[in-house]
Amino acid sequence: MSSLLINPREERLLTEIQGGLPLVSRPFQQIGARIGLTEEDVLLLLGDLQQRGVIKRMGVIVRHHELGYRANAMVVWDMPDELVEEYGHKLIRHGMITLCYQRARVLPHWPYNLYCMIHGKARQEVLQMVHAVIHCCAIDRFPHQVLFSLRRFKQRGAYYFSEALPEWQNGAAEQRIVSP
Amino acid sequence: MKNLSPLDLRLLNEFQHHFPLVPEPYRAMAERLGVAEEELLNRLQSLQNKGIISRVGAVLRTGQVGVSTLAAMQVPHEALEQVAALVNRFPEVNHNYERDNAINLWFVLTAESQRRLHAVIEQIESESGFAVFMMPMIKPFHIDLGFPLH
């Protein structure tokens, strides 16, 4: 559906860089050489993709678990759909929230429609932030649940294109189980 | 936190976005940090080897390219590791966590098309024998500016 937003040349480029940029002096030249583009083309295309918002950000992608941010809570609320916009914007004014989304409900199993993520170094710290968030902005009048992460079975960047998966990706390294 | 030098911390905090789009981006970053390009490349390689950074690259906006969804399953405790391993087998799965709820396995699926996404879900359901719930995003309320370290 939305892949219509990019042309085949852009798709080739995004496929080529989804595993990361090479750590060499001229990474864009090297990427371009692999897919028949000049260094200049690659830079122009990336700038344009960023401008159009297809690329949200470019830079160093950190793995927060490895940095000691091992506790994370997903907090979900069930509220009338017409109020989600208002409360979503209230929630993100809290600096503690890393992500906030409206999501589809799965009735009757899971009625929740507003989600946010809170990350911290320890469960207690995250719990305090969760309480602060829940008690803010009169959002505690809606049914909610707090889901702490227990075990992490996998964490890596998203692969949007199925070709060109690096070999390590299917290896045991990504299947490890790490206790919180 | 693992032992990170002040240089590592600056590197991680200042370059989660605005990667320089110039022919020699690492030289530009190195200049800003006041080190040689070679040292910067070594630091990045070492952070990548230690698993502290997954890559230097691009984060795409959800919903702009490909399709993705949050998904969850209710799995009996004794079967959880096995089902988690089954889910992990798919390259379309990027995050996969156990959470403290009756619905206890939560993962994110990303694929190039809706058709592929549903094919993966169906395969997980048929191989595991458990239902997969899908909670696709309807609207984001936050701009991802990376992850602040302190």
Short mmCIF file of C-alpha atoms in Angstrom, two decimals:
data_model
loop_
_atom_site.label_atom_id
_atom_site.label_comp_id
_atom_site.label_asym_id
_atom_site.label_seq_id
_atom_site.Cartn_x
_atom_site.Cartn_y
_atom_site.Cartn_z
CA MET A 1 0.00 0.00 0.00
CA SER A 2 2.17 2.84 1.25
CA SER A 3 5.25 1.54 -0.61
CA LEU A 4 3.83 3.57 -3.51
CA LEU A 5 5.36 6.54 -1.73
CA ILE A 6 8.84 5.56 -2.86
CA ASN A 7 10.13 4.75 -6.31
CA PRO A 8 12.13 1.61 -7.17
CA ARG A 9 15.45 3.47 -7.01
CA GLU A 10 14.68 4.70 -3.50
CA GLU A 11 13.55 1.25 -2.48
CA ARG A 12 16.85 -0.24 -3.68
CA LEU A 13 18.73 2.35 -1.66
CA LEU A 14 16.69 1.83 1.53
CA THR A 15 17.08 -1.93 1.15
CA GLU A 16 20.83 -1.51 0.82
CA ILE A 17 21.16 0.62 3.97
CA GLN A 18 18.63 -1.08 6.24
CA GLY A 19 21.36 -3.16 7.89
CA GLY A 20 23.40 0.00 8.52
CA LEU A 21 25.91 2.23 6.77
CA PRO A 22 29.42 0.85 6.29
CA LEU A 23 31.98 2.25 8.74
CA VAL A 24 34.37 3.56 6.09
CA SER A 25 35.48 7.03 5.03
CA ARG A 26 33.10 7.27 2.07
CA PRO A 27 30.06 5.18 3.07
CA PHE A 28 27.72 6.74 0.51
CA GLN A 29 30.14 6.05 -2.32
CA GLN A 30 30.40 2.41 -1.24
CA ILE A 31 26.61 2.04 -0.96
CA GLY A 32 26.14 3.70 -4.35
CA ALA A 33 28.69 1.44 -6.02
CA ARG A 34 26.71 -1.62 -4.93
CA ILE A 35 23.49 -0.45 -6.59
CA GLY A 36 24.72 1.59 -9.53
CA LEU A 37 24.34 5.09 -8.10
CA THR A 38 26.91 7.84 -7.66
CA GLU A 39 27.81 9.14 -4.22
CA GLU A 40 26.04 12.37 -5.14
CA ASP A 41 22.84 10.50 -6.12
CA VAL A 42 22.83 8.64 -2.83
CA LEU A 43 23.21 11.86 -0.84
CA LEU A 44 20.47 13.61 -2.81
CA LEU A 45 18.07 10.68 -2.49
CA LEU A 46 18.67 10.35 1.26
CA GLY A 47 18.20 14.08 1.80
CA ASP A 48 14.96 13.97 -0.13
CA LEU A 49 13.65 10.88 1.71
CA GLN A 50 14.38 12.65 4.97
CA GLN A 51 12.64 15.83 3.81
CA ARG A 52 9.55 13.86 2.81
CA GLY A 53 9.49 12.15 6.20
CA VAL A 54 10.03 8.64 4.85
CA ILE A 55 13.24 8.58 6.87
CA LYS A 56 12.41 9.75 10.40
CA ARG A 57 16.00 10.14 11.52
CA MET A 58 19.51 9.10 10.57
CA GLY A 59 22.32 8.47 12.99
CA VAL A 60 23.57 6.14 15.64
CA ILE A 61 20.88 3.63 16.65
CA VAL A 62 21.38 2.71 20.31
CA ARG A 63 20.19 -0.50 21.94
CA HIS A 64 18.83 0.80 25.23
CA HIS A 65 18.86 -2.59 26.95
CA GLU A 66 22.65 -2.84 26.54
CA LEU A 67 22.99 0.65 28.01
CA GLY A 68 21.36 -0.41 31.25
CA TYR A 69 17.82 0.76 30.47
CA ARG A 70 16.42 -2.66 31.22
CA ALA A 71 13.02 -1.92 32.65
CA ASN A 72 10.21 -0.88 30.38
CA ALA A 73 6.51 -0.59 30.92
CA MET A 74 3.77 -0.41 28.35
CA VAL A 75 0.77 1.47 29.74
CA VAL A 76 -2.54 1.11 27.93
CA TRP A 77 -5.87 2.88 28.34
CA ASP A 78 -9.38 2.18 27.14
CA MET A 79 -11.09 5.47 26.41
CA PRO A 80 -13.68 6.76 23.95
CA ASP A 81 -12.00 7.07 20.54
CA GLU A 82 -12.93 10.73 20.28
CA LEU A 83 -10.86 11.54 23.40
CA VAL A 84 -7.67 9.75 22.33
CA GLU A 85 -6.28 12.71 20.43
CA GLU A 86 -6.64 15.04 23.43
CA TYR A 87 -5.10 12.60 25.92
CA GLY A 88 -2.35 11.50 23.52
CA HIS A 89 -1.17 15.09 23.33
CA LYS A 90 -1.43 15.52 27.10
CA LEU A 91 0.65 12.39 27.68
CA ILE A 92 3.54 13.35 25.42
CA ARG A 93 4.03 16.56 27.35
CA HIS A 94 5.41 14.24 30.03
CA GLY A 95 9.10 14.00 29.26
CA MET A 96 9.15 10.43 30.60
CA ILE A 97 7.31 8.89 27.71
CA THR A 98 9.35 7.49 24.83
CA LEU A 99 6.52 6.49 22.50
CA CYS A 100 2.78 7.16 22.42
CA TYR A 101 0.33 5.67 19.92
CA GLN A 102 -3.34 5.19 19.28
CA ARG A 103 -3.81 1.54 18.28
CA ALA A 104 -6.70 -0.60 17.08
CA ARG A 105 -8.62 -2.42 19.82
CA VAL A 106 -8.98 -6.20 19.65
CA LEU A 107 -12.50 -6.78 20.94
CA PRO A 108 -13.46 -8.53 23.11
CA HIS A 109 -9.97 -9.65 24.20
CA TRP A 110 -8.17 -6.32 24.44
CA PRO A 111 -10.26 -3.13 24.57
CA TYR A 112 -7.32 -0.70 24.93
CA ASN A 113 -6.76 2.00 22.33
CA LEU A 114 -4.09 4.37 23.73
CA TYR A 115 -0.56 3.08 24.38
CA CYS A 116 2.60 4.62 25.77
CA MET A 117 6.06 3.28 26.59
CA ILE A 118 8.18 4.27 29.58
CA HIS A 119 11.83 3.20 29.86
CA GLY A 120 14.14 3.29 32.85
CA LYS A 121 17.08 1.59 34.48
CA ALA A 122 15.18 -0.23 37.20
CA ARG A 123 11.63 -1.42 37.73
CA GLN A 124 11.08 0.79 40.80
CA GLU A 125 12.11 3.90 38.89
CA VAL A 126 9.79 3.04 36.02
CA LEU A 127 6.94 2.28 38.43
CA GLN A 128 7.25 5.77 39.92
CA MET A 129 7.13 7.30 36.46
CA VAL A 130 4.11 5.16 35.59
CA HIS A 131 2.27 6.42 38.67
CA ALA A 132 3.13 10.01 37.88
CA VAL A 133 1.84 9.58 34.35
CA ILE A 134 -1.34 7.75 35.37
CA HIS A 135 -2.23 10.38 37.93
CA CYS A 136 -1.60 13.25 35.60
CA CYS A 137 -4.15 14.95 33.45
CA ALA A 138 -7.17 13.08 34.91
CA ILE A 139 -6.36 10.06 32.78
CA ASP A 140 -6.81 7.73 35.78
CA ARG A 141 -10.57 7.76 35.28
CA PHE A 142 -10.18 5.43 32.28
CA PRO A 143 -9.53 1.68 32.65
CA HIS A 144 -5.83 0.98 32.16
CA GLN A 145 -3.19 -1.72 32.52
CA VAL A 146 0.55 -1.57 33.13
CA LEU A 147 2.57 -4.30 31.40
CA PHE A 148 6.17 -4.60 32.51
CA SER A 149 8.65 -6.38 30.30
CA LEU A 150 9.95 -9.61 31.83
CA ARG A 151 12.19 -11.38 29.34
CA ARG A 152 13.46 -9.87 26.12
CA PHE A 153 13.48 -12.45 23.37
CA LYS A 154 14.52 -10.11 20.55
CA GLN A 155 15.38 -6.46 19.94
CA ARG A 156 16.71 -5.07 16.70
CA GLY A 157 15.87 -2.53 14.02
CA ALA A 158 13.00 -3.16 11.65
CA TYR A 159 13.64 -4.69 8.24
CA TYR A 160 11.10 -3.38 5.78
CA PHE A 161 12.48 -5.18 2.75
CA SER A 162 12.96 -8.90 2.80
CA GLU A 163 15.92 -9.14 0.41
CA ALA A 164 19.48 -8.60 1.50
CA LEU A 165 19.16 -9.75 5.07
CA PRO A 166 22.56 -10.02 6.65
CA GLU A 167 23.53 -13.53 7.66
CA TRP A 168 23.74 -12.80 11.38
CA GLN A 169 20.10 -12.00 11.41
CA ASN A 170 18.96 -15.57 11.28
CA GLY A 171 21.71 -16.69 13.63
CA ALA A 172 21.56 -17.63 17.25
CA ALA A 173 22.91 -14.27 18.40
CA GLU A 174 19.52 -12.62 18.00
CA GLN A 175 17.62 -15.46 19.63
CA ARG A 176 19.25 -15.06 22.99
CA ILE A 177 17.10 -14.78 26.05
CA VAL A 178 18.15 -12.12 28.53
CA SER A 179 16.62 -11.82 31.95
CA PRO A 180 15.73 -8.32 33.11
CA MET B 1 25.55 1.40 32.53
CA LYS B 2 28.56 -0.20 30.92
CA ASN B 3 31.80 1.71 31.01
CA LEU B 4 31.35 4.41 28.46
CA SER B 5 33.97 7.08 27.97
CA PRO B 6 32.90 10.74 27.82
CA LEU B 7 33.58 10.52 24.08
CA ASP B 8 31.25 7.50 23.71
CA LEU B 9 28.51 9.33 25.61
CA ARG B 10 28.81 12.42 23.42
CA LEU B 11 28.84 10.26 20.33
CA LEU B 12 25.68 8.44 21.44
CA ASN B 13 23.83 11.53 22.59
CA GLU B 14 24.69 13.95 19.82
CA PHE B 15 24.42 11.70 16.79
CA GLN B 16 21.16 9.80 17.16
CA HIS B 17 19.82 12.14 14.54
CA HIS B 18 21.18 14.70 12.07
CA PHE B 19 23.73 12.31 10.62
CA PRO B 20 25.78 14.53 8.28
CA LEU B 21 24.75 13.99 4.66
CA VAL B 22 28.15 14.80 3.19
CA PRO B 23 30.67 12.61 1.32
CA GLU B 24 32.76 12.06 4.45
CA PRO B 25 30.20 12.02 7.29
CA TYR B 26 32.47 10.36 9.86
CA ARG B 27 35.12 13.01 9.31
CA ALA B 28 32.46 15.69 9.95
CA MET B 29 31.37 13.94 13.16
CA ALA B 30 34.97 13.51 14.28
CA GLU B 31 35.67 17.19 13.74
CA ARG B 32 32.72 18.14 15.91
CA LEU B 33 33.93 15.82 18.66
CA GLY B 34 37.53 16.96 18.29
CA VAL B 35 39.03 13.57 17.41
CA ALA B 36 40.54 11.98 14.31
CA GLU B 37 38.24 10.26 11.82
CA GLU B 38 40.01 6.97 12.39
CA GLU B 39 39.42 7.13 16.12
CA LEU B 40 35.75 7.84 15.58
CA LEU B 41 35.39 4.88 13.21
CA ASN B 42 37.14 2.66 15.78
CA ARG B 43 34.78 3.86 18.54
CA LEU B 44 31.72 3.16 16.38
CA GLN B 45 33.01 -0.29 15.45
CA SER B 46 33.69 -1.08 19.09
CA LEU B 47 30.24 0.14 20.24
CA GLN B 48 28.70 -1.99 17.52
CA ASN B 49 30.75 -5.05 18.52
CA LYS B 50 29.63 -4.62 22.13
CA GLY B 51 26.00 -4.41 21.00
CA ILE B 52 25.53 -0.91 22.42
CA ILE B 53 24.58 0.40 19.00
CA SER B 54 22.79 -1.80 16.50
CA ARG B 55 23.94 0.22 13.51
CA VAL B 56 24.59 3.64 12.08
CA GLY B 57 21.69 4.15 9.77
CA ALA B 58 18.18 5.30 9.08
CA VAL B 59 14.96 4.88 11.04
CA LEU B 60 11.97 4.88 8.71
CA ARG B 61 8.66 6.40 9.66
CA THR B 62 6.09 3.72 10.39
CA GLY B 63 3.36 3.67 7.81
CA GLN B 64 5.44 5.41 5.13
CA VAL B 65 7.25 2.38 3.81
CA GLY B 66 6.00 -1.14 4.28
CA VAL B 67 3.51 -2.12 6.94
CA SER B 68 3.87 -2.94 10.60
CA THR B 69 1.83 -3.90 13.60
CA LEU B 70 2.12 -4.63 17.27
CA ALA B 71 1.04 -8.21 17.90
CA ALA B 72 0.42 -10.26 21.03
CA MET B 73 -0.35 -13.81 22.10
CA GLN B 74 -1.62 -15.53 25.20
CA VAL B 75 0.67 -18.49 25.71
CA PRO B 76 0.81 -20.93 28.66
CA HIS B 77 3.94 -20.37 30.70
CA GLU B 78 5.45 -23.74 29.92
CA ALA B 79 5.18 -23.19 26.16
CA LEU B 80 6.40 -19.58 26.17
CA GLU B 81 10.08 -20.08 25.33
CA GLN B 82 9.24 -22.40 22.49
CA VAL B 83 6.65 -20.05 21.00
CA ALA B 84 8.99 -17.06 21.47
CA ALA B 85 11.69 -18.93 19.52
CA LEU B 86 9.18 -19.73 16.78
CA VAL B 87 8.20 -16.04 16.55
CA ASN B 88 11.86 -14.95 16.51
CA ARG B 89 12.56 -17.16 13.52
CA PHE B 90 10.80 -14.66 11.27
CA PRO B 91 13.01 -11.79 10.06
CA GLU B 92 9.82 -9.65 10.02
CA VAL B 93 9.83 -9.68 13.85
CA ASN B 94 11.99 -6.98 15.42
CA HIS B 95 11.01 -6.67 19.07
CA ASN B 96 9.73 -9.57 21.12
CA TYR B 97 9.11 -9.34 24.86
CA GLU B 98 7.47 -11.34 27.59
CA ARG B 99 5.16 -9.05 29.61
CA ASP B 100 3.43 -9.57 32.93
CA ASN B 101 -0.11 -10.03 31.69
CA ALA B 102 -2.35 -12.95 30.72
CA ILE B 103 -1.57 -11.86 27.16
CA ASN B 104 2.11 -12.40 27.72
CA LEU B 105 4.07 -12.39 24.44
CA TRP B 106 4.31 -9.02 22.67
CA PHE B 107 6.17 -8.41 19.43
CA VAL B 108 6.41 -5.97 16.53
CA LEU B 109 6.09 -7.20 12.95
CA THR B 110 7.28 -5.23 9.94
CA ALA B 111 6.92 -6.36 6.34
CA GLU B 112 6.97 -4.97 2.83
CA SER B 113 3.27 -5.67 2.27
CA GLN B 114 0.04 -6.36 4.10
CA ARG B 115 -0.06 -9.75 2.38
CA ARG B 116 3.32 -10.80 3.73
CA LEU B 117 2.36 -9.55 7.21
CA HIS B 118 -0.76 -11.71 7.24
CA ALA B 119 1.12 -14.70 5.87
CA VAL B 120 3.57 -14.48 8.78
CA ILE B 121 0.74 -14.16 11.32
CA GLU B 122 -1.04 -17.17 9.84
CA GLN B 123 2.11 -19.24 9.94
CA ILE B 124 2.78 -18.33 13.58
CA GLU B 125 -0.81 -19.24 14.47
CA SER B 126 -0.79 -22.56 12.65
CA GLU B 127 2.64 -23.64 13.93
CA SER B 128 2.03 -22.58 17.53
CA GLY B 129 -1.67 -23.39 17.81
CA PHE B 130 -2.33 -20.04 19.54
CA ALA B 131 -4.12 -16.94 18.25
CA VAL B 132 -2.17 -13.80 17.36
CA PHE B 133 -3.87 -10.49 18.15
CA MET B 134 -2.95 -7.50 16.01
CA MET B 135 -2.91 -3.93 17.29
CA PRO B 136 -1.83 -1.81 14.33
CA MET B 137 -1.03 1.83 14.92
CA ILE B 138 -3.76 4.30 14.06
CA LYS B 139 -1.98 7.51 15.06
CA PRO B 140 1.42 8.38 16.55
CA PHE B 141 1.64 11.12 19.20
CA HIS B 142 5.37 11.33 19.55
CA ILE B 143 8.24 12.20 17.33
CA ASP B 144 11.08 9.78 17.94
CA LEU B 145 14.13 11.89 18.64
CA GLY B 146 16.22 8.97 19.81
CA PHE B 147 16.99 7.89 23.32
CA PRO B 148 18.48 10.40 25.77
CA LEU B 149 21.30 8.96 27.92
CA HIS B 150 22.30 10.30 31.28
#
